[in-house]
């Protein structure tokens, strides 16, 4: 994408655009001038030392386009020094991954000449984002032109502009050629193959690379379960002895699955250079507010919000609200059961086609209502977590994820638990499980890929037509590409994608012993999921900034918790089976005690297994300790030299 | 202890002796000369650059004393540079703890003049030990004089001398004056006060400091339980409603207790400079053997032992052996019950004083047998773990501790579990608990402090008398002190001390709801334990080398596991109580289900609590991130300067 930009008021030489900054339509000229100056200023003057240029879109249909759109780029030298700032790990000559330093640049593999092509596209964009994010106010007391938008020394300028709505959005640009190549190898060829994880990572960053890696791993791991599940369905093995076998297999599988994933994810993260990498110092969130005070860590002035107040908000408002929502979810579930019974009674009174269709209506309505409740709750949870005023994005996420997970879990599985353990109706359980699973899968895929794509397409067509009218039939120029991307939806992160996989994992593991076919359904879903997710990343959403990640974070914990709950539910289901009950003809108590004992043994076994399997494969551990050892030795050598000199 | 040593063949100036090296009586002269030379040699020649001198004891009673005893010391300058080698953390001017560097020495608090008194006694000894341990073979192919004792470049000389029995022992010297001061403030004054943890740490190192900190914390934490337990005993509250209350209190207590300890230990470790400190690169154990190969991490030649072979040894020999021992322990338990029933039947046949005394005999015999079995098993476990041929001491410990813990747990508690859940005899349970607890406490204190002390005293008296005869009535000179200490027992580490506390914790938490008085007994035991442990550290054993530790390591996990098992047993005991049974008159199954549900909720609550309480107090976290932040900023500044220069 080494395209020269020939835009009006630029006196600099043309550069490769990496990211787009869109300021509000009515931003004051002095604020713009100041911002551009700060971005272009030398690092030693506290600037970002990046290249920036204005984009002037032609007027269309009498509509005046936003004049305040800018592209940001950088010189190669600045990118390389920025790579050191962000602590990028690259492959060294000896095959280990090491923190990149400009001084040692020649010793890194693939570094040739002046370093052209050494950094990937996404890495360059990540560096630009980091440099913009850490562009700090010096002595400015407010944003020029906006005396009300206060600044203080050290405040991130971009964060303040974002929180005040002056900076509408900023995003990295797609690279048409790379995207074409990626999408071809990823989802455009219909052929059985692994996903091009390394390419995905170098185009979208480590966070998304790990998500797609997990999706693939999860799907492959389900295949044995799916294969075992098929004969159960085909031969109608309504035989609990066999279900018990299946459940035990399932328990061992889910533990080993999660442990082995940790090792796979460590291997991926190591080869992508995020495993040993130190996390950069986190900036406060854009929305974090409070009276100014001194941060005890940085010694800088910044908003201070006492954690005691935050705890009050969490425990007195958020927790009760979540509990209330859970209660509501239970209430809706009870209404669903009333509807279900009512439909059954009508069918029994007058069994014909209309009433037999009616039998399915409550389940479908309930599935839709669940999705809507999940969506509404999601907004409420985000609002509440925002209101809790967390200083860091990571702490915001750590409080948002459990809120959403607990509710989604209860909302999706409460009815199944009720059917299984209160009504103890295994036939209904199997039927509800299938209905819920299928409905939610269809709804999900429509909501997350096809609907946005359709909306997008309609909008794009309009833009496209307009542009064609203006530009004739030439190759789609950069200006048009930028305008199209500016109007695309923003990808909000992997949260929803992981959440979906989490719920699918729940369907597979919680009630596996009454519905062995669930794994087949999930495998089928995930195969289409790969395609729809790949498609939505490439064509529906703006390109996201790459997000360095060494593991799937809180989701590992969430999946592990689910697998523990699965042990409990599967043991309980086994206890309810008539075959197992037959072993304890005279006493229920004896049966329950035996099952509880087995459950405890299984849980203990699970913990021991998780403890015994090392989280990082040995060859990676060796490489990591090699680095540690070398730096220790180097230090020692330097010291001995110093001592010898004195 | 700035005492000049006027020993015969030394041409160097006198120095403060820090540690003693004792070589075998018949060590060849060339080996000695070579070793001393390597110790004295300059660092740039690969030497340790330490001071070393021979000690010549006078002949006693015609016995020729060992001529090969050496004292090691160091110049101040060497110690300061060694402090940087080992990565010592010291208090900085601004109150944070930072890695000491010789270049910045002036910026550390308490550094005055040339740094005299900046390093504590134990720190100096630790540095000397580290320098001796990392004294490596250069091109020597064997130890001079011993062509069979092979060396290879990079092999630790001291480890090889130890494993071949040439180096009999090496240990740090006591500092008479500090010891006097410490023992006075620690255990010689009878008055209610906290232990002088900082002094203990600066005399014995962080590992022992944390042990005594834990002992004190555990004892204080038990006081509320003991206070609540007393009325149960006094008023004979054989009322299960009240026991239920006590058990619930106990569960919450044990979780909070362990979580708060993590925070306390982090605070202690921070103020002692071990929290942020990086672990030094671990040397292979002295006993580790195998054919020579290249270590993939260090690139040095060293013995290689494939982990597959080790795994075979672990899973095919060690695990079956442990299971066999557990079976044996069960068998002994059944024999004990037979004896118990036999004693009871004899008493019932003919109740008189002799037979009523007989009633206690089986319990006491069993308690003694348990102690003996624990001791024998301990040797077997050490032998087996040694045979598994672990490369690192830490991995050796990680395999030894679980072996010993599982057996000790089963051996000590199996009979109680049997009485509680198979015989369901709560009166017998309470009685056995008390007998076991008291017997094992008495046995323990005798075995670990008084017996060694008594043996020691007898030996010392002999040495003392001899010396007096030779030296007249002068102040006890250094030579005599060294000879006394050479013959003292070696302290084998905190393992046995923690193990004892672990078992006591088990007695308190597992069956607390039938025996609330256990806490009182444990508090009483621990008060004497502090005194006997303090006494044994100061007067029975050689001074140990200080062991840096940031937490109590694997014991935290062991205590947490115990507290989880405690939830299960207490819930089960509550289910067995007649009062609770009365709530579910018609159905046992209903009762069991309810109790199991409560147990699961309690366990979930425990995990959530452990997750929510941060492991490191906030003010320590702030200090740690401050350091991180500062080093990042310093790096950035240096970089901007570099860029500006180019």
mmCIF file of C-alpha atoms in Angstrom, chain A residues 265-425:
data_model
loop_
_atom_site.group_PDB
_atom_site.id
_atom_site.type_symbol
_atom_site.label_atom_id
_atom_site.label_comp_id
_atom_site.label_asym_id
_atom_site.label_seq_id
_atom_site.Cartn_x
_atom_site.Cartn_y
_atom_site.Cartn_z
ATOM 1 C CA UNK A 265 -1.905 -21.240 23.458
ATOM 2 C CA UNK A 266 1.530 -20.912 25.081
ATOM 3 C CA UNK A 267 3.137 -22.301 21.931
ATOM 4 C CA UNK A 268 1.198 -19.887 19.714
ATOM 5 C CA UNK A 269 1.885 -16.948 22.018
ATOM 6 C CA UNK A 270 5.568 -17.772 22.115
ATOM 7 C CA UNK A 271 5.896 -17.935 18.346
ATOM 8 C CA UNK A 272 3.993 -14.641 18.129
ATOM 9 C CA UNK A 273 6.282 -13.030 20.683
ATOM 10 C CA UNK A 274 3.677 -12.256 23.328
ATOM 11 C CA UNK A 275 4.498 -14.956 25.896
ATOM 12 C CA UNK A 276 7.602 -13.427 27.443
ATOM 13 C CA UNK A 277 6.629 -9.871 26.642
ATOM 14 C CA UNK A 278 6.072 -7.511 29.513
ATOM 15 C CA UNK A 279 2.731 -5.747 29.512
ATOM 16 C CA UNK A 280 3.003 -2.059 28.758
ATOM 17 C CA UNK A 281 1.997 0.310 31.512
ATOM 18 C CA UNK A 282 -1.779 0.717 31.197
ATOM 19 C CA UNK A 283 -3.303 4.175 30.646
ATOM 20 C CA UNK A 284 -6.462 5.098 32.577
ATOM 21 C CA UNK A 285 -9.676 4.458 30.595
ATOM 22 C CA UNK A 286 -11.072 7.320 28.537
ATOM 23 C CA UNK A 287 -14.170 7.511 30.729
ATOM 24 C CA UNK A 288 -12.404 7.379 34.099
ATOM 25 C CA UNK A 289 -13.172 10.500 36.114
ATOM 26 C CA UNK A 290 -12.718 11.957 39.573
ATOM 27 C CA UNK A 291 -11.085 14.932 41.271
ATOM 28 C CA UNK A 292 -7.455 15.478 40.336
ATOM 29 C CA UNK A 293 -4.869 14.008 42.668
ATOM 30 C CA UNK A 294 -1.432 12.458 42.613
ATOM 31 C CA UNK A 295 -1.190 8.905 41.363
ATOM 32 C CA UNK A 296 1.020 7.139 43.936
ATOM 33 C CA UNK A 297 2.628 4.953 41.264
ATOM 34 C CA UNK A 298 3.484 7.413 38.526
ATOM 35 C CA UNK A 299 3.650 10.502 40.694
ATOM 36 C CA UNK A 300 1.639 12.255 37.957
ATOM 37 C CA UNK A 301 -1.505 14.270 38.418
ATOM 38 C CA UNK A 302 -4.578 12.365 37.307
ATOM 39 C CA UNK A 303 -8.154 11.737 38.415
ATOM 40 C CA UNK A 304 -8.362 9.837 41.683
ATOM 41 C CA UNK A 305 -11.363 7.753 42.645
ATOM 42 C CA UNK A 306 -11.214 5.984 46.020
ATOM 43 C CA UNK A 307 -11.674 2.233 45.732
ATOM 44 C CA UNK A 308 -13.871 2.258 48.837
ATOM 45 C CA UNK A 309 -16.467 4.239 46.871
ATOM 46 C CA UNK A 310 -16.132 1.820 43.983
ATOM 47 C CA UNK A 311 -16.642 -1.112 46.332
ATOM 48 C CA UNK A 312 -19.782 0.523 47.679
ATOM 49 C CA UNK A 313 -21.119 0.869 44.147
ATOM 50 C CA UNK A 314 -20.216 -2.724 43.332
ATOM 51 C CA UNK A 315 -21.636 -4.362 46.436
ATOM 52 C CA UNK A 316 -24.604 -2.093 47.074
ATOM 53 C CA UNK A 317 -25.802 -1.521 43.520
ATOM 54 C CA UNK A 318 -24.243 -3.838 40.957
ATOM 55 C CA UNK A 319 -24.476 -7.080 42.919
ATOM 56 C CA UNK A 320 -28.138 -6.515 43.958
ATOM 57 C CA UNK A 321 -28.962 -5.530 40.379
ATOM 58 C CA UNK A 322 -27.426 -8.729 39.033
ATOM 59 C CA UNK A 323 -29.350 -10.765 41.594
ATOM 60 C CA UNK A 324 -32.574 -8.989 40.626
ATOM 61 C CA UNK A 325 -31.943 -9.780 36.972
ATOM 62 C CA UNK A 326 -31.308 -13.410 37.843
ATOM 63 C CA UNK A 327 -34.623 -13.469 39.694
ATOM 64 C CA UNK A 328 -36.324 -11.959 36.657
ATOM 65 C CA UNK A 329 -34.751 -14.595 34.472
ATOM 66 C CA UNK A 330 -36.156 -17.309 36.744
ATOM 67 C CA UNK A 331 -39.561 -15.654 36.592
ATOM 68 C CA UNK A 332 -39.524 -15.642 32.795
ATOM 69 C CA UNK A 333 -38.543 -19.295 32.903
ATOM 70 C CA UNK A 334 -41.558 -20.136 35.049
ATOM 71 C CA UNK A 335 -43.808 -18.272 32.599
ATOM 72 C CA UNK A 336 -42.297 -20.359 29.821
ATOM 73 C CA UNK A 337 -43.140 -23.569 31.637
ATOM 74 C CA UNK A 338 -46.719 -22.359 32.138
ATOM 75 C CA UNK A 339 -46.932 -21.687 28.411
ATOM 76 C CA UNK A 340 -45.439 -25.084 27.655
ATOM 77 C CA UNK A 341 -48.000 -26.889 29.826
ATOM 78 C CA UNK A 342 -50.790 -24.841 28.343
ATOM 79 C CA UNK A 343 -49.686 -25.766 24.809
ATOM 80 C CA UNK A 344 -49.476 -29.440 25.746
ATOM 81 C CA UNK A 345 -52.929 -29.400 27.304
ATOM 82 C CA UNK A 346 -54.399 -27.781 24.197
ATOM 83 C CA UNK A 347 -52.708 -30.359 22.016
ATOM 84 C CA UNK A 348 -54.072 -33.185 24.152
ATOM 85 C CA UNK A 349 -57.584 -31.733 24.002
ATOM 86 C CA UNK A 350 -57.548 -31.419 20.267
ATOM 87 C CA UNK A 351 -54.583 -33.076 18.520
ATOM 88 C CA UNK A 352 -54.274 -31.734 14.953
ATOM 89 C CA UNK A 353 -51.630 -30.055 12.848
ATOM 90 C CA UNK A 354 -52.209 -26.527 14.200
ATOM 91 C CA UNK A 355 -51.961 -27.616 17.812
ATOM 92 C CA UNK A 356 -48.915 -29.806 17.111
ATOM 93 C CA UNK A 357 -47.167 -26.764 15.649
ATOM 94 C CA UNK A 358 -48.274 -24.868 18.756
ATOM 95 C CA UNK A 359 -46.185 -27.336 20.790
ATOM 96 C CA UNK A 360 -42.991 -25.784 19.449
ATOM 97 C CA UNK A 361 -44.086 -22.196 19.876
ATOM 98 C CA UNK A 362 -43.257 -21.756 23.604
ATOM 99 C CA UNK A 363 -39.707 -23.073 23.159
ATOM 100 C CA UNK A 364 -39.032 -20.821 20.206
ATOM 101 C CA UNK A 365 -40.530 -17.783 21.927
ATOM 102 C CA UNK A 366 -38.477 -18.574 25.011
ATOM 103 C CA UNK A 367 -35.273 -18.900 22.973
ATOM 104 C CA UNK A 368 -35.924 -15.535 21.331
ATOM 105 C CA UNK A 369 -36.799 -13.924 24.676
ATOM 106 C CA UNK A 370 -33.554 -15.303 26.143
ATOM 107 C CA UNK A 371 -31.545 -13.690 23.345
ATOM 108 C CA UNK A 372 -33.333 -10.375 23.842
ATOM 109 C CA UNK A 373 -32.826 -10.489 27.609
ATOM 110 C CA UNK A 374 -29.147 -11.282 27.116
ATOM 111 C CA UNK A 375 -28.844 -8.290 24.825
ATOM 112 C CA UNK A 376 -30.659 -5.880 27.139
ATOM 113 C CA UNK A 377 -28.759 -7.142 30.146
ATOM 114 C CA UNK A 378 -25.525 -6.668 28.250
ATOM 115 C CA UNK A 379 -26.228 -2.958 27.894
ATOM 116 C CA UNK A 380 -27.203 -2.683 31.548
ATOM 117 C CA UNK A 381 -24.055 -4.503 32.639
ATOM 118 C CA UNK A 382 -21.869 -2.259 30.509
ATOM 119 C CA UNK A 383 -23.583 0.818 31.880
ATOM 120 C CA UNK A 384 -23.191 -0.360 35.474
ATOM 121 C CA UNK A 385 -19.559 -1.366 35.064
ATOM 122 C CA UNK A 386 -18.859 1.971 33.453
ATOM 123 C CA UNK A 387 -20.590 3.695 36.363
ATOM 124 C CA UNK A 388 -18.374 1.750 38.797
ATOM 125 C CA UNK A 389 -15.666 3.999 37.329
ATOM 126 C CA UNK A 390 -12.758 1.587 36.945
ATOM 127 C CA UNK A 391 -9.429 3.195 36.311
ATOM 128 C CA UNK A 392 -8.074 0.586 33.897
ATOM 129 C CA UNK A 393 -9.646 -1.107 30.927
ATOM 130 C CA UNK A 394 -8.467 -4.477 32.278
ATOM 131 C CA UNK A 395 -10.229 -3.948 35.593
ATOM 132 C CA UNK A 396 -13.346 -2.796 33.697
ATOM 133 C CA UNK A 397 -13.276 -6.047 31.737
ATOM 134 C CA UNK A 398 -12.664 -8.101 34.877
ATOM 135 C CA UNK A 399 -15.866 -6.702 36.342
ATOM 136 C CA UNK A 400 -17.912 -6.771 33.167
ATOM 137 C CA UNK A 401 -17.163 -10.352 32.154
ATOM 138 C CA UNK A 402 -18.357 -12.099 35.350
ATOM 139 C CA UNK A 403 -21.552 -10.012 35.392
ATOM 140 C CA UNK A 404 -22.378 -10.999 31.824
ATOM 141 C CA UNK A 405 -21.277 -14.603 32.232
ATOM 142 C CA UNK A 406 -23.348 -15.315 35.316
ATOM 143 C CA UNK A 407 -26.480 -13.885 33.759
ATOM 144 C CA UNK A 408 -25.986 -15.570 30.402
ATOM 145 C CA UNK A 409 -25.302 -18.851 32.127
ATOM 146 C CA UNK A 410 -28.438 -18.704 34.233
ATOM 147 C CA UNK A 411 -30.561 -17.338 31.429
ATOM 148 C CA UNK A 412 -29.511 -20.034 28.979
ATOM 149 C CA UNK A 413 -29.318 -23.035 31.273
ATOM 150 C CA UNK A 414 -31.835 -22.397 34.071
ATOM 151 C CA UNK A 415 -34.704 -24.030 32.205
ATOM 152 C CA UNK A 416 -32.561 -27.067 31.436
ATOM 153 C CA UNK A 417 -31.539 -27.407 35.087
ATOM 154 C CA UNK A 418 -35.188 -27.081 36.087
ATOM 155 C CA UNK A 419 -36.264 -29.791 33.662
ATOM 156 C CA UNK A 420 -33.409 -32.063 34.636
ATOM 157 C CA UNK A 421 -33.466 -31.804 38.413
ATOM 158 C CA UNK A 422 -36.895 -30.517 39.425
ATOM 159 C CA UNK A 423 -39.097 -32.112 36.787
ATOM 160 C CA UNK A 424 -36.653 -34.998 36.198
ATOM 161 C CA UNK A 425 -38.017 -35.435 32.685
#
